[in-house]
mmCIF file with all atom_site columns, C-alpha atoms in Angstrom:
data_model
loop_
_atom_site.group_PDB
_atom_site.id
_atom_site.type_symbol
_atom_site.label_atom_id
_atom_site.label_alt_id
_atom_site.label_comp_id
_atom_site.label_asym_id
_atom_site.label_entity_id
_atom_site.label_seq_id
_atom_site.pdbx_PDB_ins_code
_atom_site.Cartn_x
_atom_site.Cartn_y
_atom_site.Cartn_z
_atom_site.occupancy
_atom_site.B_iso_or_equiv
_atom_site.pdbx_formal_charge
_atom_site.auth_seq_id
_atom_site.auth_comp_id
_atom_site.auth_asym_id
_atom_site.auth_atom_id
_atom_site.pdbx_PDB_model_num
ATOM 1   C CA . MET A 1 1   ? 40.582 4.806   -25.570 1.00 95.00 ? 12  MET A CA 1
ATOM 2   C CA . LEU A 1 2   ? 41.291 2.458   -22.697 1.00 98.00 ? 13  LEU A CA 1
ATOM 3   C CA . ASP A 1 3   ? 44.440 1.789   -20.716 1.00 98.00 ? 14  ASP A CA 1
ATOM 4   C CA . ILE A 1 4   ? 44.015 -1.043  -18.185 1.00 98.00 ? 15  ILE A CA 1
ATOM 5   C CA . GLN A 1 5   ? 47.045 -2.313  -16.275 1.00 98.00 ? 16  GLN A CA 1
ATOM 6   C CA . ILE A 1 6   ? 48.140 -4.222  -13.185 1.00 98.00 ? 17  ILE A CA 1
ATOM 7   C CA . HIS A 1 7   ? 51.519 -3.360  -11.679 1.00 98.00 ? 18  HIS A CA 1
ATOM 8   C CA . SER A 1 8   ? 53.719 -4.895  -9.021  1.00 98.00 ? 19  SER A CA 1
ATOM 9   C CA . THR A 1 9   ? 55.686 -1.632  -8.775  1.00 98.00 ? 20  THR A CA 1
ATOM 10  C CA . PRO A 1 10  ? 54.488 1.782   -7.478  1.00 98.00 ? 21  PRO A CA 1
ATOM 11  C CA . LEU A 1 11  ? 51.750 3.481   -9.522  1.00 98.00 ? 22  LEU A CA 1
ATOM 12  C CA . ASP A 1 12  ? 52.200 6.873   -11.136 1.00 98.00 ? 23  ASP A CA 1
ATOM 13  C CA . THR A 1 13  ? 49.128 9.118   -11.138 1.00 98.00 ? 24  THR A CA 1
ATOM 14  C CA . GLN A 1 14  ? 50.521 11.417  -13.806 1.00 98.00 ? 25  GLN A CA 1
ATOM 15  C CA . THR A 1 15  ? 50.845 8.524   -16.278 1.00 98.00 ? 26  THR A CA 1
ATOM 16  C CA . CYS A 1 16  ? 47.085 7.915   -15.974 1.00 98.00 ? 27  CYS A CA 1
ATOM 17  C CA . ILE A 1 17  ? 46.267 11.622  -16.289 1.00 98.00 ? 28  ILE A CA 1
ATOM 18  C CA . ASP A 1 18  ? 48.501 11.951  -19.344 1.00 98.00 ? 29  ASP A CA 1
ATOM 19  C CA . PHE A 1 19  ? 46.796 9.004   -21.029 1.00 98.00 ? 30  PHE A CA 1
ATOM 20  C CA . THR A 1 20  ? 43.388 10.633  -20.606 1.00 98.00 ? 31  THR A CA 1
ATOM 21  C CA . SER A 1 21  ? 44.368 14.110  -21.806 1.00 97.00 ? 32  SER A CA 1
ATOM 22  C CA . HIS A 1 22  ? 42.396 14.797  -24.972 1.00 96.00 ? 33  HIS A CA 1
ATOM 23  C CA . PRO A 1 23  ? 41.716 17.873  -27.134 1.00 96.00 ? 34  PRO A CA 1
ATOM 24  C CA . ASN A 1 24  ? 37.940 17.469  -26.664 1.00 96.00 ? 35  ASN A CA 1
ATOM 25  C CA . ALA A 1 25  ? 38.164 17.017  -22.892 1.00 96.00 ? 36  ALA A CA 1
ATOM 26  C CA . GLY A 1 26  ? 36.621 19.657  -20.667 1.00 96.00 ? 37  GLY A CA 1
ATOM 27  C CA . GLY A 1 27  ? 37.120 17.694  -17.464 1.00 96.00 ? 38  GLY A CA 1
ATOM 28  C CA . ASN A 1 28  ? 39.309 14.942  -16.106 1.00 97.00 ? 39  ASN A CA 1
ATOM 29  C CA . THR A 1 29  ? 38.418 13.135  -12.879 1.00 98.00 ? 40  THR A CA 1
ATOM 30  C CA . VAL A 1 30  ? 41.071 11.133  -11.060 1.00 98.00 ? 41  VAL A CA 1
ATOM 31  C CA . PHE A 1 31  ? 40.429 8.738   -8.186  1.00 98.00 ? 42  PHE A CA 1
ATOM 32  C CA . VAL A 1 32  ? 43.411 7.580   -6.162  1.00 98.00 ? 43  VAL A CA 1
ATOM 33  C CA . GLY A 1 33  ? 42.891 4.775   -3.650  1.00 98.00 ? 44  GLY A CA 1
ATOM 34  C CA . THR A 1 34  ? 45.538 4.660   -0.922  1.00 97.00 ? 45  THR A CA 1
ATOM 35  C CA . VAL A 1 35  ? 46.504 2.447   2.001   1.00 95.00 ? 46  VAL A CA 1
ATOM 36  C CA . ARG A 1 36  ? 44.943 3.727   5.229   1.00 92.00 ? 47  ARG A CA 1
ATOM 37  C CA . GLU A 1 37  ? 46.784 3.375   8.533   1.00 92.00 ? 48  GLU A CA 1
ATOM 38  C CA . PHE A 1 38  ? 43.877 2.370   10.771  1.00 91.00 ? 49  PHE A CA 1
ATOM 39  C CA . THR A 1 39  ? 41.009 -0.096  10.293  1.00 88.00 ? 50  THR A CA 1
ATOM 40  C CA . LYS A 1 40  ? 38.382 0.050   13.042  1.00 87.00 ? 51  LYS A CA 1
ATOM 41  C CA . GLY A 1 41  ? 40.974 1.524   15.381  1.00 89.00 ? 52  GLY A CA 1
ATOM 42  C CA . LYS A 1 42  ? 43.578 -1.156  14.674  1.00 92.00 ? 53  LYS A CA 1
ATOM 43  C CA . LYS A 1 43  ? 46.940 -0.135  13.310  1.00 95.00 ? 54  LYS A CA 1
ATOM 44  C CA . VAL A 1 44  ? 47.707 -1.617  9.904   1.00 94.00 ? 55  VAL A CA 1
ATOM 45  C CA . LEU A 1 45  ? 51.352 -2.456  9.259   1.00 95.00 ? 56  LEU A CA 1
ATOM 46  C CA . ARG A 1 46  ? 50.977 -3.159  5.549   1.00 95.00 ? 57  ARG A CA 1
ATOM 47  C CA . LEU A 1 47  ? 48.614 -4.531  2.921   1.00 96.00 ? 58  LEU A CA 1
ATOM 48  C CA . GLU A 1 48  ? 49.169 -7.453  0.578   1.00 98.00 ? 59  GLU A CA 1
ATOM 49  C CA . PHE A 1 49  ? 47.263 -7.443  -2.695  1.00 98.00 ? 60  PHE A CA 1
ATOM 50  C CA . GLU A 1 50  ? 46.959 -10.404 -5.023  1.00 98.00 ? 61  GLU A CA 1
ATOM 51  C CA . SER A 1 51  ? 45.052 -10.741 -8.277  1.00 98.00 ? 62  SER A CA 1
ATOM 52  C CA . TYR A 1 52  ? 43.875 -13.342 -10.706 1.00 98.00 ? 63  TYR A CA 1
ATOM 53  C CA . GLU A 1 53  ? 45.504 -11.188 -13.306 1.00 98.00 ? 64  GLU A CA 1
ATOM 54  C CA . PRO A 1 54  ? 44.071 -12.244 -16.705 1.00 98.00 ? 65  PRO A CA 1
ATOM 55  C CA . MET A 1 55  ? 40.510 -12.140 -15.369 1.00 98.00 ? 66  MET A CA 1
ATOM 56  C CA . ALA A 1 56  ? 41.127 -8.941  -13.388 1.00 98.00 ? 67  ALA A CA 1
ATOM 57  C CA . ILE A 1 57  ? 42.254 -7.222  -16.598 1.00 98.00 ? 68  ILE A CA 1
ATOM 58  C CA . LYS A 1 58  ? 39.160 -8.529  -18.403 1.00 98.00 ? 69  LYS A CA 1
ATOM 59  C CA . GLU A 1 59  ? 36.797 -7.384  -15.640 1.00 98.00 ? 70  GLU A CA 1
ATOM 60  C CA . MET A 1 60  ? 38.379 -3.918  -15.424 1.00 98.00 ? 71  MET A CA 1
ATOM 61  C CA . THR A 1 61  ? 38.142 -3.630  -19.211 1.00 98.00 ? 72  THR A CA 1
ATOM 62  C CA . LYS A 1 62  ? 34.465 -4.594  -19.011 1.00 98.00 ? 73  LYS A CA 1
ATOM 63  C CA . ILE A 1 63  ? 33.862 -1.850  -16.422 1.00 98.00 ? 74  ILE A CA 1
ATOM 64  C CA . ALA A 1 64  ? 35.717 0.745   -18.521 1.00 98.00 ? 75  ALA A CA 1
ATOM 65  C CA . LYS A 1 65  ? 33.706 -0.202  -21.620 1.00 98.00 ? 76  LYS A CA 1
ATOM 66  C CA . LEU A 1 66  ? 30.432 0.162   -19.695 1.00 98.00 ? 77  LEU A CA 1
ATOM 67  C CA . ALA A 1 67  ? 31.506 3.625   -18.541 1.00 98.00 ? 78  ALA A CA 1
ATOM 68  C CA . GLU A 1 68  ? 32.643 4.538   -22.049 1.00 98.00 ? 79  GLU A CA 1
ATOM 69  C CA . GLU A 1 69  ? 29.254 3.589   -23.444 1.00 98.00 ? 80  GLU A CA 1
ATOM 70  C CA . LYS A 1 70  ? 27.137 5.216   -20.742 1.00 98.00 ? 81  LYS A CA 1
ATOM 71  C CA . TRP A 1 71  ? 29.018 8.515   -20.337 1.00 98.00 ? 82  TRP A CA 1
ATOM 72  C CA . SER A 1 72  ? 30.666 8.799   -23.794 1.00 98.00 ? 83  SER A CA 1
ATOM 73  C CA . THR A 1 73  ? 34.072 9.122   -22.175 1.00 98.00 ? 84  THR A CA 1
ATOM 74  C CA . LEU A 1 74  ? 37.050 10.196  -24.259 1.00 98.00 ? 85  LEU A CA 1
ATOM 75  C CA . ALA A 1 75  ? 39.715 8.167   -22.475 1.00 98.00 ? 86  ALA A CA 1
ATOM 76  C CA . ILE A 1 76  ? 39.967 5.948   -19.392 1.00 98.00 ? 87  ILE A CA 1
ATOM 77  C CA . SER A 1 77  ? 43.046 4.741   -17.550 1.00 98.00 ? 88  SER A CA 1
ATOM 78  C CA . ILE A 1 78  ? 42.848 2.217   -14.695 1.00 98.00 ? 89  ILE A CA 1
ATOM 79  C CA . HIS A 1 79  ? 46.043 1.062   -12.995 1.00 98.00 ? 90  HIS A CA 1
ATOM 80  C CA . HIS A 1 80  ? 45.854 -1.352  -10.044 1.00 98.00 ? 91  HIS A CA 1
ATOM 81  C CA . ARG A 1 81  ? 48.740 -2.297  -7.805  1.00 98.00 ? 92  ARG A CA 1
ATOM 82  C CA . VAL A 1 82  ? 49.504 -5.774  -6.461  1.00 98.00 ? 93  VAL A CA 1
ATOM 83  C CA . GLY A 1 83  ? 52.100 -7.024  -3.978  1.00 98.00 ? 94  GLY A CA 1
ATOM 84  C CA . VAL A 1 84  ? 53.076 -5.597  -0.598  1.00 98.00 ? 95  VAL A CA 1
ATOM 85  C CA . LEU A 1 85  ? 52.019 -1.982  0.072   1.00 98.00 ? 96  LEU A CA 1
ATOM 86  C CA . SER A 1 86  ? 52.926 0.335   2.941   1.00 96.00 ? 97  SER A CA 1
ATOM 87  C CA . ILE A 1 87  ? 50.755 3.036   4.516   1.00 95.00 ? 98  ILE A CA 1
ATOM 88  C CA . GLY A 1 88  ? 50.058 5.869   2.079   1.00 96.00 ? 99  GLY A CA 1
ATOM 89  C CA . GLU A 1 89  ? 50.997 3.943   -1.060  1.00 97.00 ? 100 GLU A CA 1
ATOM 90  C CA . LEU A 1 90  ? 48.661 3.983   -4.058  1.00 98.00 ? 101 LEU A CA 1
ATOM 91  C CA . ALA A 1 91  ? 46.522 0.874   -4.522  1.00 98.00 ? 102 ALA A CA 1
ATOM 92  C CA . VAL A 1 92  ? 44.546 2.063   -7.535  1.00 98.00 ? 103 VAL A CA 1
ATOM 93  C CA . VAL A 1 93  ? 44.418 5.034   -9.887  1.00 98.00 ? 104 VAL A CA 1
ATOM 94  C CA . ILE A 1 94  ? 41.418 5.689   -12.140 1.00 98.00 ? 105 ILE A CA 1
ATOM 95  C CA . ALA A 1 95  ? 41.476 8.629   -14.559 1.00 98.00 ? 106 ALA A CA 1
ATOM 96  C CA . VAL A 1 96  ? 38.712 9.514   -16.988 1.00 98.00 ? 107 VAL A CA 1
ATOM 97  C CA . SER A 1 97  ? 38.150 12.420  -19.343 1.00 98.00 ? 108 SER A CA 1
ATOM 98  C CA . THR A 1 98  ? 34.883 13.690  -20.837 1.00 98.00 ? 109 THR A CA 1
ATOM 99  C CA . PRO A 1 99  ? 33.787 16.837  -22.681 1.00 97.00 ? 110 PRO A CA 1
ATOM 100 C CA . HIS A 1 100 ? 31.923 18.109  -19.558 1.00 96.00 ? 111 HIS A CA 1
ATOM 101 C CA . ARG A 1 101 ? 32.860 17.579  -15.916 1.00 96.00 ? 112 ARG A CA 1
ATOM 102 C CA . LYS A 1 102 ? 29.657 16.009  -14.553 1.00 97.00 ? 113 LYS A CA 1
ATOM 103 C CA . ALA A 1 103 ? 30.031 12.916  -16.721 1.00 98.00 ? 114 ALA A CA 1
ATOM 104 C CA . SER A 1 104 ? 33.639 12.395  -15.639 1.00 98.00 ? 115 SER A CA 1
ATOM 105 C CA . PHE A 1 105 ? 32.708 12.510  -11.936 1.00 98.00 ? 116 PHE A CA 1
ATOM 106 C CA . GLU A 1 106 ? 29.875 10.023  -12.466 1.00 98.00 ? 117 GLU A CA 1
ATOM 107 C CA . ALA A 1 107 ? 31.914 7.668   -14.664 1.00 98.00 ? 118 ALA A CA 1
ATOM 108 C CA . CYS A 1 108 ? 34.804 7.669   -12.171 1.00 98.00 ? 119 CYS A CA 1
ATOM 109 C CA . GLU A 1 109 ? 32.553 6.876   -9.209  1.00 98.00 ? 120 GLU A CA 1
ATOM 110 C CA . PHE A 1 110 ? 30.832 4.093   -11.152 1.00 98.00 ? 121 PHE A CA 1
ATOM 111 C CA . MET A 1 111 ? 34.185 2.524   -12.046 1.00 98.00 ? 122 MET A CA 1
ATOM 112 C CA . ILE A 1 112 ? 35.697 2.449   -8.548  1.00 98.00 ? 123 ILE A CA 1
ATOM 113 C CA . ASP A 1 113 ? 32.421 1.223   -7.006  1.00 98.00 ? 124 ASP A CA 1
ATOM 114 C CA . THR A 1 114 ? 32.080 -1.581  -9.571  1.00 98.00 ? 125 THR A CA 1
ATOM 115 C CA . LEU A 1 115 ? 35.776 -2.489  -9.404  1.00 98.00 ? 126 LEU A CA 1
ATOM 116 C CA . LYS A 1 116 ? 35.402 -3.124  -5.680  1.00 98.00 ? 127 LYS A CA 1
ATOM 117 C CA . GLU A 1 117 ? 32.490 -5.499  -6.340  1.00 97.00 ? 128 GLU A CA 1
ATOM 118 C CA . THR A 1 118 ? 33.601 -7.550  -9.335  1.00 98.00 ? 129 THR A CA 1
ATOM 119 C CA . VAL A 1 119 ? 37.327 -7.451  -10.075 1.00 98.00 ? 130 VAL A CA 1
ATOM 120 C CA . PRO A 1 120 ? 39.198 -10.527 -8.765  1.00 98.00 ? 131 PRO A CA 1
ATOM 121 C CA . ILE A 1 121 ? 41.735 -8.730  -6.599  1.00 98.00 ? 132 ILE A CA 1
ATOM 122 C CA . TRP A 1 122 ? 42.118 -9.436  -2.880  1.00 98.00 ? 133 TRP A CA 1
ATOM 123 C CA . LYS A 1 123 ? 43.779 -7.556  -0.069  1.00 97.00 ? 134 LYS A CA 1
ATOM 124 C CA . LYS A 1 124 ? 45.032 -8.819  3.240   1.00 97.00 ? 135 LYS A CA 1
ATOM 125 C CA . GLU A 1 125 ? 45.522 -6.416  6.134   1.00 96.00 ? 136 GLU A CA 1
ATOM 126 C CA . ILE A 1 126 ? 48.522 -7.215  8.297   1.00 96.00 ? 137 ILE A CA 1
ATOM 127 C CA . PHE A 1 127 ? 48.207 -5.998  11.903  1.00 95.00 ? 138 PHE A CA 1
ATOM 128 C CA . GLU A 1 128 ? 50.681 -6.239  14.765  1.00 92.00 ? 139 GLU A CA 1
ATOM 129 C CA . ASP A 1 129 ? 48.756 -9.185  16.180  1.00 93.00 ? 140 ASP A CA 1
ATOM 130 C CA . GLY A 1 130 ? 47.460 -10.963 13.102  1.00 94.00 ? 141 GLY A CA 1
ATOM 131 C CA . GLU A 1 131 ? 46.147 -10.654 9.588   1.00 96.00 ? 142 GLU A CA 1
ATOM 132 C CA . VAL A 1 132 ? 42.785 -10.711 7.830   1.00 96.00 ? 143 VAL A CA 1
ATOM 133 C CA . TRP A 1 133 ? 41.488 -11.011 4.255   1.00 97.00 ? 144 TRP A CA 1
ATOM 134 C CA . VAL A 1 134 ? 39.384 -7.873  3.856   1.00 96.00 ? 145 VAL A CA 1
ATOM 135 C CA . ALA A 1 135 ? 35.612 -8.355  3.409   1.00 93.00 ? 146 ALA A CA 1
ATOM 136 C CA . ALA A 1 136 ? 35.872 -12.157 3.286   1.00 95.00 ? 147 ALA A CA 1
ATOM 137 C CA . HIS A 1 137 ? 33.305 -12.762 6.012   1.00 95.00 ? 148 HIS A CA 1
ATOM 138 C CA . PRO A 1 138 ? 29.864 -11.213 6.600   1.00 93.00 ? 149 PRO A CA 1
ATOM 139 C CA . MET B 2 1   ? 36.251 -36.448 -14.260 1.00 92.00 ? 29  MET B CA 1
ATOM 140 C CA . THR B 2 2   ? 39.402 -34.503 -13.495 1.00 95.00 ? 30  THR B CA 1
ATOM 141 C CA . ILE B 2 3   ? 39.057 -30.880 -12.432 1.00 96.00 ? 31  ILE B CA 1
ATOM 142 C CA . LYS B 2 4   ? 41.891 -28.477 -11.811 1.00 97.00 ? 32  LYS B CA 1
ATOM 143 C CA . LEU B 2 5   ? 41.112 -26.101 -8.956  1.00 98.00 ? 33  LEU B CA 1
ATOM 144 C CA . VAL B 2 6   ? 42.881 -22.767 -8.588  1.00 98.00 ? 34  VAL B CA 1
ATOM 145 C CA . ALA B 2 7   ? 42.335 -20.638 -5.477  1.00 98.00 ? 35  ALA B CA 1
ATOM 146 C CA . TYR B 2 8   ? 43.116 -17.054 -4.521  1.00 98.00 ? 36  TYR B CA 1
ATOM 147 C CA . GLY B 2 9   ? 42.872 -14.967 -1.371  1.00 97.00 ? 37  GLY B CA 1
ATOM 148 C CA . ILE B 2 10  ? 41.197 -16.663 1.573   1.00 98.00 ? 38  ILE B CA 1
ATOM 149 C CA . ALA B 2 11  ? 40.157 -19.551 -0.706  1.00 98.00 ? 39  ALA B CA 1
ATOM 150 C CA . LYS B 2 12  ? 43.832 -20.456 -1.001  1.00 98.00 ? 40  LYS B CA 1
ATOM 151 C CA . ASP B 2 13  ? 44.095 -20.564 2.804   1.00 97.00 ? 41  ASP B CA 1
ATOM 152 C CA . ILE B 2 14  ? 40.962 -22.742 3.088   1.00 98.00 ? 42  ILE B CA 1
ATOM 153 C CA . LEU B 2 15  ? 42.148 -25.175 0.424   1.00 97.00 ? 43  LEU B CA 1
ATOM 154 C CA . GLY B 2 16  ? 45.648 -25.135 1.847   1.00 97.00 ? 44  GLY B CA 1
ATOM 155 C CA . LYS B 2 17  ? 47.184 -24.620 -1.590  1.00 96.00 ? 45  LYS B CA 1
ATOM 156 C CA . HIS B 2 18  ? 47.003 -22.447 -4.697  1.00 97.00 ? 46  HIS B CA 1
ATOM 157 C CA . GLN B 2 19  ? 46.303 -25.308 -7.118  1.00 97.00 ? 47  GLN B CA 1
ATOM 158 C CA . MET B 2 20  ? 45.110 -28.890 -6.891  1.00 97.00 ? 48  MET B CA 1
ATOM 159 C CA . GLU B 2 21  ? 43.671 -31.559 -9.111  1.00 96.00 ? 49  GLU B CA 1
ATOM 160 C CA . ILE B 2 22  ? 40.619 -33.491 -7.982  1.00 95.00 ? 50  ILE B CA 1
ATOM 161 C CA . GLN B 2 23  ? 38.839 -36.565 -9.317  1.00 94.00 ? 51  GLN B CA 1
ATOM 162 C CA . LEU B 2 24  ? 35.074 -36.286 -9.076  1.00 92.00 ? 52  LEU B CA 1
ATOM 163 C CA . GLU B 2 25  ? 32.126 -38.507 -9.938  1.00 89.00 ? 53  GLU B CA 1
ATOM 164 C CA . ALA B 2 26  ? 28.546 -37.254 -9.874  1.00 85.00 ? 54  ALA B CA 1
ATOM 165 C CA . VAL B 2 27  ? 29.545 -33.661 -10.445 1.00 91.00 ? 55  VAL B CA 1
ATOM 166 C CA . ASN B 2 28  ? 28.057 -32.220 -13.622 1.00 94.00 ? 56  ASN B CA 1
ATOM 167 C CA . ASN B 2 29  ? 28.068 -28.484 -13.222 1.00 97.00 ? 57  ASN B CA 1
ATOM 168 C CA . LEU B 2 30  ? 29.525 -25.675 -11.139 1.00 97.00 ? 58  LEU B CA 1
ATOM 169 C CA . GLY B 2 31  ? 26.622 -25.805 -8.682  1.00 97.00 ? 59  GLY B CA 1
ATOM 170 C CA . ASP B 2 32  ? 27.528 -29.433 -7.892  1.00 96.00 ? 60  ASP B CA 1
ATOM 171 C CA . LEU B 2 33  ? 31.175 -28.476 -7.512  1.00 97.00 ? 61  LEU B CA 1
ATOM 172 C CA . LYS B 2 34  ? 30.308 -25.625 -5.153  1.00 97.00 ? 62  LYS B CA 1
ATOM 173 C CA . GLU B 2 35  ? 28.288 -28.046 -3.021  1.00 96.00 ? 63  GLU B CA 1
ATOM 174 C CA . TRP B 2 36  ? 31.202 -30.500 -2.968  1.00 96.00 ? 64  TRP B CA 1
ATOM 175 C CA . LEU B 2 37  ? 33.620 -27.736 -1.969  1.00 97.00 ? 65  LEU B CA 1
ATOM 176 C CA . CYS B 2 38  ? 31.380 -26.566 0.883   1.00 97.00 ? 66  CYS B CA 1
ATOM 177 C CA . GLN B 2 39  ? 31.080 -30.145 2.178   1.00 96.00 ? 67  GLN B CA 1
ATOM 178 C CA . GLN B 2 40  ? 34.791 -30.931 1.958   1.00 96.00 ? 68  GLN B CA 1
ATOM 179 C CA . TYR B 2 41  ? 35.888 -27.518 3.248   1.00 98.00 ? 69  TYR B CA 1
ATOM 180 C CA . PRO B 2 42  ? 33.123 -26.163 5.530   1.00 98.00 ? 70  PRO B CA 1
ATOM 181 C CA . ASP B 2 43  ? 34.988 -22.857 5.925   1.00 98.00 ? 71  ASP B CA 1
ATOM 182 C CA . PHE B 2 44  ? 33.743 -21.931 2.442   1.00 98.00 ? 72  PHE B CA 1
ATOM 183 C CA . GLN B 2 45  ? 30.229 -21.720 3.922   1.00 97.00 ? 73  GLN B CA 1
ATOM 184 C CA . LYS B 2 46  ? 31.361 -18.951 6.278   1.00 97.00 ? 74  LYS B CA 1
ATOM 185 C CA . LEU B 2 47  ? 32.343 -16.595 3.439   1.00 98.00 ? 75  LEU B CA 1
ATOM 186 C CA . ARG B 2 48  ? 30.233 -13.614 2.410   1.00 97.00 ? 76  ARG B CA 1
ATOM 187 C CA . SER B 2 49  ? 30.081 -15.038 -1.118  1.00 97.00 ? 77  SER B CA 1
ATOM 188 C CA . LEU B 2 50  ? 31.663 -17.755 -3.230  1.00 97.00 ? 78  LEU B CA 1
ATOM 189 C CA . SER B 2 51  ? 31.949 -17.477 -7.005  1.00 98.00 ? 79  SER B CA 1
ATOM 190 C CA . LEU B 2 52  ? 33.521 -19.763 -9.551  1.00 98.00 ? 80  LEU B CA 1
ATOM 191 C CA . ALA B 2 53  ? 35.191 -18.787 -12.802 1.00 98.00 ? 81  ALA B CA 1
ATOM 192 C CA . VAL B 2 54  ? 35.989 -20.809 -15.914 1.00 98.00 ? 82  VAL B CA 1
ATOM 193 C CA . ASN B 2 55  ? 37.717 -19.388 -18.994 1.00 95.00 ? 83  ASN B CA 1
ATOM 194 C CA . GLU B 2 56  ? 38.608 -16.212 -17.066 1.00 97.00 ? 84  GLU B CA 1
ATOM 195 C CA . ALA B 2 57  ? 34.972 -15.236 -16.498 1.00 97.00 ? 85  ALA B CA 1
ATOM 196 C CA . TYR B 2 58  ? 32.332 -15.679 -13.784 1.00 98.00 ? 86  TYR B CA 1
ATOM 197 C CA . GLN B 2 59  ? 30.012 -18.582 -14.594 1.00 98.00 ? 87  GLN B CA 1
ATOM 198 C CA . ASP B 2 60  ? 26.610 -19.571 -13.218 1.00 98.00 ? 88  ASP B CA 1
ATOM 199 C CA . ASP B 2 61  ? 25.827 -22.707 -11.211 1.00 97.00 ? 89  ASP B CA 1
ATOM 200 C CA . ASP B 2 62  ? 24.369 -24.439 -14.278 1.00 97.00 ? 90  ASP B CA 1
ATOM 201 C CA . PHE B 2 63  ? 27.630 -24.095 -16.237 1.00 98.00 ? 91  PHE B CA 1
ATOM 202 C CA . ALA B 2 64  ? 28.407 -27.658 -17.435 1.00 97.00 ? 92  ALA B CA 1
ATOM 203 C CA . LEU B 2 65  ? 31.806 -29.041 -16.449 1.00 96.00 ? 93  LEU B CA 1
ATOM 204 C CA . ASN B 2 66  ? 34.048 -31.104 -18.681 1.00 94.00 ? 94  ASN B CA 1
ATOM 205 C CA . THR B 2 67  ? 36.999 -33.165 -17.634 1.00 93.00 ? 95  THR B CA 1
ATOM 206 C CA . GLU B 2 68  ? 40.284 -31.201 -17.516 1.00 94.00 ? 96  GLU B CA 1
ATOM 207 C CA . ASP B 2 69  ? 38.419 -27.918 -16.934 1.00 95.00 ? 97  ASP B CA 1
ATOM 208 C CA . GLU B 2 70  ? 40.226 -25.350 -14.805 1.00 97.00 ? 98  GLU B CA 1
ATOM 209 C CA . VAL B 2 71  ? 37.935 -23.806 -12.196 1.00 98.00 ? 99  VAL B CA 1
ATOM 210 C CA . VAL B 2 72  ? 39.053 -20.736 -10.290 1.00 98.00 ? 100 VAL B CA 1
ATOM 211 C CA . ILE B 2 73  ? 37.600 -20.186 -6.820  1.00 98.00 ? 101 ILE B CA 1
ATOM 212 C CA . ILE B 2 74  ? 36.770 -16.503 -6.287  1.00 98.00 ? 102 ILE B CA 1
ATOM 213 C CA . PRO B 2 75  ? 36.135 -15.560 -2.639  1.00 98.00 ? 103 PRO B CA 1
ATOM 214 C CA . PRO B 2 76  ? 34.723 -12.068 -1.854  1.00 98.00 ? 104 PRO B CA 1
ATOM 215 C CA . VAL B 2 77  ? 36.883 -9.565  -3.743  1.00 98.00 ? 105 VAL B CA 1
ATOM 216 C CA . SER B 2 78  ? 38.455 -6.548  -2.020  1.00 97.00 ? 106 SER B CA 1
ATOM 217 C CA . GLY B 2 79  ? 40.427 -4.566  -4.574  1.00 97.00 ? 107 GLY B CA 1
ATOM 218 C CA . GLY B 2 80  ? 40.576 -0.803  -4.829  1.00 95.00 ? 108 GLY B CA 1
#
């Protein structure tokens, strides 16, 4: 069971956890990515996320299916936020349930690591004295 | 042939717009298009990576282009 969504309104962690609750689950791992206040000592005012939404949904679905196959997950929920985010807001929530806890930890780590490499979503950090697209340059 | 370019993130800043239509001769595949982009907009060469997508999926350099294709420019992603 997969639940892959992109939202322009605040994410709700409990919605993702509820989706992955399952009678055969022995463990549920949840990763919550949030907006950090400082990058290399510079104060971040806000973040702006944009996505190429149809492809982002497809790529996140691909990642979830890989995890489902490799770790025999019971349910996976991935919600990603777009738009303007303030410090502390949730950028991404990934929840996954499996019969035993080790698999849910591994599947969750795999999904956030791969999401950061392949899913067409971009974030811009806005500082007091400028702005930068994160990870654009070497 | 006519190609519709769509750009996101820093690619949108480099192109100066989100979408544009270009007329190209002597461009057969995505590799050729990437070369053209890097010549016309040298800032693309400074990026950590540059990928192109057609039909909502990443495609290789040898992906053959047809007129009216929509090509999406994918600069280094930074979600999560």
